[in-house]
Coordinates of N, CA and C in Angstrom, one line a residue:
M1405 N 31.8 -12.6 -55.1 CA 32.4 -13.2 -56.2 C 33.5 -13.1 -56.2
K1406 N 34.2 -12.1 -56.0 CA 35.6 -12.1 -56.0 C 36.5 -12.9 -55.0
S1407 N 35.9 -12.8 -53.6 CA 36.5 -13.9 -52.8 C 36.6 -15.2 -52.8
V1408 N 35.2 -15.8 -53.7 CA 35.0 -17.3 -53.9 C 36.3 -17.4 -54.9
V1409 N 36.6 -16.9 -56.0 CA 37.4 -16.9 -56.8 C 38.8 -17.0 -56.2
N1410 N 39.1 -15.8 -55.1 CA 40.3 -16.2 -54.7 C 40.5 -17.3 -54.0
A1411 N 39.5 -17.7 -52.8 CA 39.5 -19.1 -52.4 C 40.0 -20.0 -52.9
T1412 N 39.4 -20.5 -54.1 CA 39.4 -21.4 -55.2 C 40.9 -21.3 -55.7
I1413 N 41.7 -20.2 -56.0 CA 42.9 -20.1 -56.4 C 43.8 -20.8 -55.4
V1414 N 43.6 -20.0 -53.9 CA 44.5 -20.3 -52.7 C 44.5 -22.1 -52.6
A1415 N 43.2 -22.6 -52.7 CA 42.9 -24.1 -52.5 C 43.6 -24.9 -53.6
V1416 N 43.7 -24.4 -55.0 CA 44.2 -25.2 -56.1 C 45.9 -25.1 -56.0
A1417 N 46.3 -23.7 -55.5 CA 47.7 -23.6 -55.6 C 48.2 -24.3 -54.1
G1418 N 47.6 -24.5 -52.9 CA 47.8 -25.5 -51.8 C 47.7 -26.9 -52.1
A1419 N 47.0 -27.2 -53.0 CA 47.0 -28.9 -53.3 C 47.9 -29.0 -54.6
G1420 N 48.3 -28.1 -55.0 CA 49.3 -28.2 -56.1 C 50.8 -28.6 -55.3
F1421 N 51.0 -27.2 -54.5 CA 52.1 -27.4 -53.6 C 52.4 -28.9 -52.6
S1422 N 51.2 -29.2 -52.2 CA 51.1 -30.4 -51.3 C 51.7 -31.5 -52.3
L1423 N 51.0 -31.7 -53.3 CA 51.5 -32.7 -54.2 C 53.1 -32.5 -54.7
A1424 N 53.5 -31.6 -54.7 CA 55.0 -31.1 -55.5 C 55.6 -31.7 -54.2
M1425 N 55.3 -31.4 -52.9 CA 56.3 -31.7 -51.5 C 56.2 -33.2 -51.5
A1426 N 55.1 -33.8 -51.4 CA 54.9 -35.1 -51.4 C 55.8 -35.6 -52.4
G1427 N 55.8 -35.5 -53.9 CA 56.8 -35.9 -54.8 C 58.3 -35.8 -54.7
L1428 N 58.5 -34.6 -53.6 CA 60.0 -34.3 -53.7 C 60.6 -35.4 -52.5
A1429 N 59.6 -35.8 -51.5 CA 60.0 -36.6 -50.4 C 60.2 -37.8 -51.0
H1430 N 59.1 -38.2 -51.5 CA 59.3 -39.7 -52.1 C 60.7 -39.8 -53.3
A1431 N 61.1 -38.7 -53.9 CA 62.0 -39.0 -54.8 C 63.3 -39.6 -54.0
G1432 N 63.6 -39.2 -53.2 CA 64.9 -39.6 -52.3 C 64.4 -40.8 -51.1
G1433 N 63.5 -41.4 -51.6 CA 63.2 -42.6 -50.4 C 63.7 -43.8 -51.1
P1434 N 63.3 -44.9 -50.5 CA 64.1 -46.1 -50.8 C 63.5 -47.0 -51.9
T1435 N 64.5 -47.8 -52.3 CA 64.0 -48.6 -53.7 C 62.9 -49.4 -53.4
D1436 N 61.9 -49.3 -54.1 CA 61.0 -50.1 -54.4 C 61.2 -51.7 -54.2
T1437 N 60.7 -52.3 -53.4 CA 61.3 -53.8 -53.4 C 59.9 -54.7 -53.5
T1438 N 58.9 -54.0 -53.7 CA 57.6 -54.6 -53.7 C 57.5 -56.2 -54.9
G1439 N 57.3 -56.7 -54.7 CA 57.4 -58.1 -55.6 C 58.7 -58.9 -55.5
Q1440 N 59.9 -58.3 -54.5 CA 61.1 -59.1 -54.5 C 61.1 -60.2 -53.1
F1441 N 61.9 -61.1 -53.2 CA 61.9 -61.9 -52.0 C 62.5 -61.2 -50.8
Y1442 N 61.9 -61.4 -49.6 CA 62.4 -60.4 -48.3 C 63.9 -60.4 -48.3
G1443 N 64.8 -61.7 -48.4 CA 66.0 -61.8 -48.2 C 66.8 -60.7 -48.9
D1444 N 66.2 -60.6 -50.4 CA 67.1 -59.7 -51.1 C 66.5 -57.8 -50.9
A1445 N 65.4 -57.9 -50.7 CA 64.6 -56.9 -50.3 C 65.4 -56.0 -49.3
S1446 N 65.4 -57.0 -48.2 CA 66.0 -56.7 -46.8 C 67.4 -56.1 -47.0
S1447 N 68.5 -56.9 -47.8 CA 69.5 -56.6 -48.1 C 69.7 -55.1 -48.9
T1448 N 68.7 -54.9 -50.0 CA 68.8 -53.8 -50.6 C 68.7 -52.7 -49.8
L1449 N 67.8 -52.4 -49.0 CA 67.0 -51.4 -48.1 C 68.1 -51.3 -46.9
K1450 N 68.9 -52.6 -46.3 CA 69.7 -52.1 -45.1 C 70.8 -51.3 -45.9
G1451 N 71.4 -52.0 -46.8 CA 72.4 -51.3 -47.5 C 72.2 -49.7 -48.0
E1452 N 70.8 -49.5 -48.4 CA 70.4 -47.7 -48.4 C 70.4 -47.1 -47.1
G1453 N 70.7 -47.7 -45.8 CA 70.7 -47.2 -44.6 C 69.4 -47.3 -43.8
Y1454 N 68.5 -48.0 -44.1 CA 67.2 -48.4 -43.6 C 67.1 -49.2 -42.9
T1455 N 66.2 -49.2 -41.5 CA 65.9 -50.3 -40.7 C 64.7 -50.8 -41.2
V1456 N 64.9 -52.2 -41.4 CA 63.5 -53.0 -42.0 C 62.6 -53.4 -40.8
V1457 N 61.7 -53.2 -41.0 CA 60.6 -53.8 -40.0 C 59.6 -54.8 -40.8
V1458 N 59.3 -56.0 -40.2 CA 58.3 -56.6 -40.7 C 56.9 -56.2 -40.1
A1459 N 56.1 -55.5 -40.8 CA 54.8 -54.9 -40.3 C 53.9 -56.1 -40.3
G1460 N 53.7 -56.9 -41.4 CA 52.6 -58.1 -41.4 C 52.9 -59.0 -42.3
R1461 N 52.6 -60.2 -42.0 CA 52.8 -61.4 -42.8 C 51.7 -62.4 -42.6
S1462 N 51.3 -62.7 -44.1 CA 50.1 -63.6 -44.3 C 51.1 -65.1 -44.7
G1463 N 50.5 -66.2 -44.3 CA 50.9 -67.4 -44.5 C 52.4 -67.9 -44.0
D1464 N 52.5 -69.1 -43.9 CA 53.6 -69.4 -43.0 C 54.7 -70.8 -43.9
Q1465 N 54.1 -70.9 -45.2 CA 54.5 -72.1 -45.9 C 56.0 -71.7 -46.4
V1466 N 56.8 -70.8 -46.1 CA 58.1 -70.8 -46.7 C 58.7 -70.0 -45.7
G1467 N 60.1 -70.0 -45.5 CA 60.9 -68.9 -44.8 C 60.9 -67.7 -44.9
L1468 N 61.1 -66.9 -43.9 CA 61.0 -65.4 -43.7 C 61.7 -64.9 -45.0
D1469 N 63.1 -65.5 -45.4 CA 63.7 -64.7 -46.5 C 63.4 -65.2 -47.9
N1470 N 62.4 -66.1 -47.9 CA 61.7 -66.7 -48.9 C 60.5 -66.2 -49.5
C1471 N 59.7 -65.1 -48.4 CA 58.6 -64.5 -48.2 C 58.7 -63.3 -49.5
L1472 N 57.6 -63.1 -50.1 CA 57.6 -62.1 -51.0 C 57.0 -60.6 -50.6
V1473 N 57.6 -59.5 -50.6 CA 57.3 -58.2 -50.1 C 56.0 -57.9 -51.3
S1474 N 54.9 -57.9 -50.3 CA 53.6 -57.5 -50.6 C 53.2 -55.8 -50.8
H1475 N 53.9 -55.0 -50.0 CA 53.9 -53.7 -49.8 C 55.1 -53.3 -49.0
Q1476 N 55.3 -51.9 -49.1 CA 56.4 -51.3 -48.3 C 56.0 -50.0 -48.0
E1477 N 56.2 -49.5 -46.8 CA 56.0 -47.8 -46.6 C 57.5 -47.3 -45.9
A1478 N 57.9 -46.3 -46.1 CA 59.0 -45.5 -45.5 C 58.5 -44.7 -44.6
F1479 N 59.5 -44.8 -43.4 CA 58.9 -43.6 -42.2 C 60.5 -43.4 -42.0
T1480 N 60.5 -41.7 -41.3 CA 61.7 -41.2 -41.0 C 61.3 -40.7 -39.4
V1481 N 62.1 -41.3 -38.6 CA 61.6 -40.9 -37.1 C 62.7 -39.5 -36.7
K1482 N 62.2 -38.4 -36.6 CA 63.1 -37.2 -36.4 C 63.8 -37.6 -35.3
K1483 N 65.1 -37.0 -35.1 CA 66.2 -37.2 -34.4 C 65.5 -36.1 -32.9
G1484 N 65.7 -36.7 -32.0 CA 65.0 -35.9 -30.6 C 63.8 -36.8 -30.2
Q1485 N 62.9 -37.1 -31.3 CA 61.8 -37.9 -30.7 C 62.2 -39.3 -30.7
D1486 N 63.1 -39.7 -31.3 CA 63.2 -41.5 -31.1 C 64.9 -41.7 -31.9
D1487 N 65.4 -42.7 -31.4 CA 66.7 -43.0 -32.4 C 66.5 -43.8 -33.3
R1488 N 65.7 -44.3 -33.8 CA 65.6 -45.2 -34.8 C 65.9 -44.8 -36.2
G1489 N 65.7 -43.2 -36.6 CA 66.2 -42.9 -38.1 C 65.4 -43.5 -39.3
K1490 N 65.8 -43.8 -40.1 CA 65.3 -44.4 -41.2 C 64.6 -45.7 -41.3
M1491 N 63.1 -45.8 -41.3 CA 62.8 -47.4 -41.3 C 61.8 -47.8 -42.5
V1492 N 61.8 -48.9 -43.0 CA 60.9 -49.5 -44.1 C 60.2 -50.2 -43.5
H1493 N 58.9 -49.9 -43.6 CA 58.0 -51.3 -43.1 C 57.7 -52.0 -44.2
V1494 N 57.6 -53.5 -44.1 CA 57.2 -54.2 -45.3 C 56.1 -55.1 -44.7
T1495 N 55.3 -55.6 -45.9 CA 54.5 -56.6 -45.5 C 54.4 -57.9 -46.4
L1496 N 54.3 -59.0 -45.9 CA 54.8 -60.2 -46.6 C 53.8 -61.1 -46.9
R1497 N 54.1 -61.7 -48.1 CA 53.2 -62.9 -48.6 C 54.2 -64.2 -48.3
C1498 N 53.8 -65.2 -47.8 CA 54.8 -66.1 -47.4 C 53.9 -67.6 -47.7
Y1499 N 53.4 -67.9 -49.3 CA 52.7 -69.1 -49.5 C 53.4 -69.6 -50.6
K1500 N 53.8 -71.1 -50.7 CA 54.7 -71.9 -51.4 C 53.9 -71.3 -53.1
A1501 N 53.0 -71.5 -53.6 CA 52.4 -71.2 -54.9 C 53.0 -69.9 -55.3
E1502 N 52.8 -69.0 -54.5 CA 53.0 -67.4 -55.0 C 54.7 -67.6 -55.0
V1503 N 55.3 -68.3 -54.2 CA 56.7 -68.0 -54.1 C 57.3 -68.9 -55.5
A1504 N 56.6 -70.1 -55.5 CA 57.2 -70.9 -56.7 C 57.0 -70.0 -58.1
A1505 N 56.0 -69.7 -58.1 CA 55.5 -68.9 -59.4 C 56.5 -67.5 -59.5
A1506 N 56.8 -67.0 -58.2 CA 58.0 -65.8 -58.5 C 59.4 -66.2 -59.1
K1507 N 59.6 -67.4 -58.5 CA 60.9 -68.1 -58.4 C 61.1 -68.4 -60.2
K1508 N 60.2 -69.1 -60.4 CA 59.8 -69.2 -62.0 C 60.0 -68.2 -62.9
A1509 N 59.3 -67.1 -62.5 CA 59.3 -65.9 -63.3 C 60.9 -65.4 -63.4
A1510 N 61.3 -65.4 -62.3 CA 62.8 -64.8 -62.2 C 63.6 -65.9 -63.1
E1511 N 63.6 -67.0 -62.9 CA 64.4 -67.9 -63.9 C 64.4 -67.6 -65.3
D1512 N 62.7 -67.6 -65.7 CA 62.5 -67.4 -67.0 C 63.3 -65.8 -67.5
K1513 N 62.9 -65.1 -66.6 CA 63.7 -63.8 -67.0 C 65.0 -63.7 -67.3
A1514 N 65.7 -64.6 -66.6 CA 67.3 -65.0 -66.6 C 67.6 -65.3 -67.9
K1515 N 66.7 -66.5 -67.9 CA 67.2 -67.3 -69.3 C 66.7 -66.4 -70.1
S1516 N 65.9 -65.6 -70.6 CA 66.0 -64.7 -71.6 C 66.7 -63.8 -71.9
A1517 N 67.3 -63.2 -70.6 CA 68.2 -62.1 -71.0 C 69.8 -62.6 -71.1
A1518 N 69.9 -63.8 -71.0 CA 71.1 -64.7 -71.3 C 70.9 -65.0 -72.7
T1519 N 69.8 -65.1 -73.3 CA 69.9 -65.4 -74.8 C 69.8 -64.1 -75.7

């Protein structure tokens, strides 16, 4: 019985350590640009030293800079393995209706902030 309790304690401690390390790794990660226009998101991420890679794109009704970032994931390639360094893969949605709604929401937000 004692070995079962010890194994449980070790498993719980290990899981807690893993979660803590994941939180620390994420804390220094890139700005979350989900919901932003690709042109703005790309500028933000490049300014933070990341290479931005379009990993996927759905729709073709608007230009690349006007697509919305629907998902992003950061990767770091260690020196010696590759020379690409810090990268962020983004997935984009490029539909007119979604982009129009996002632009209207941004305009409404700007108007309410100005008043």
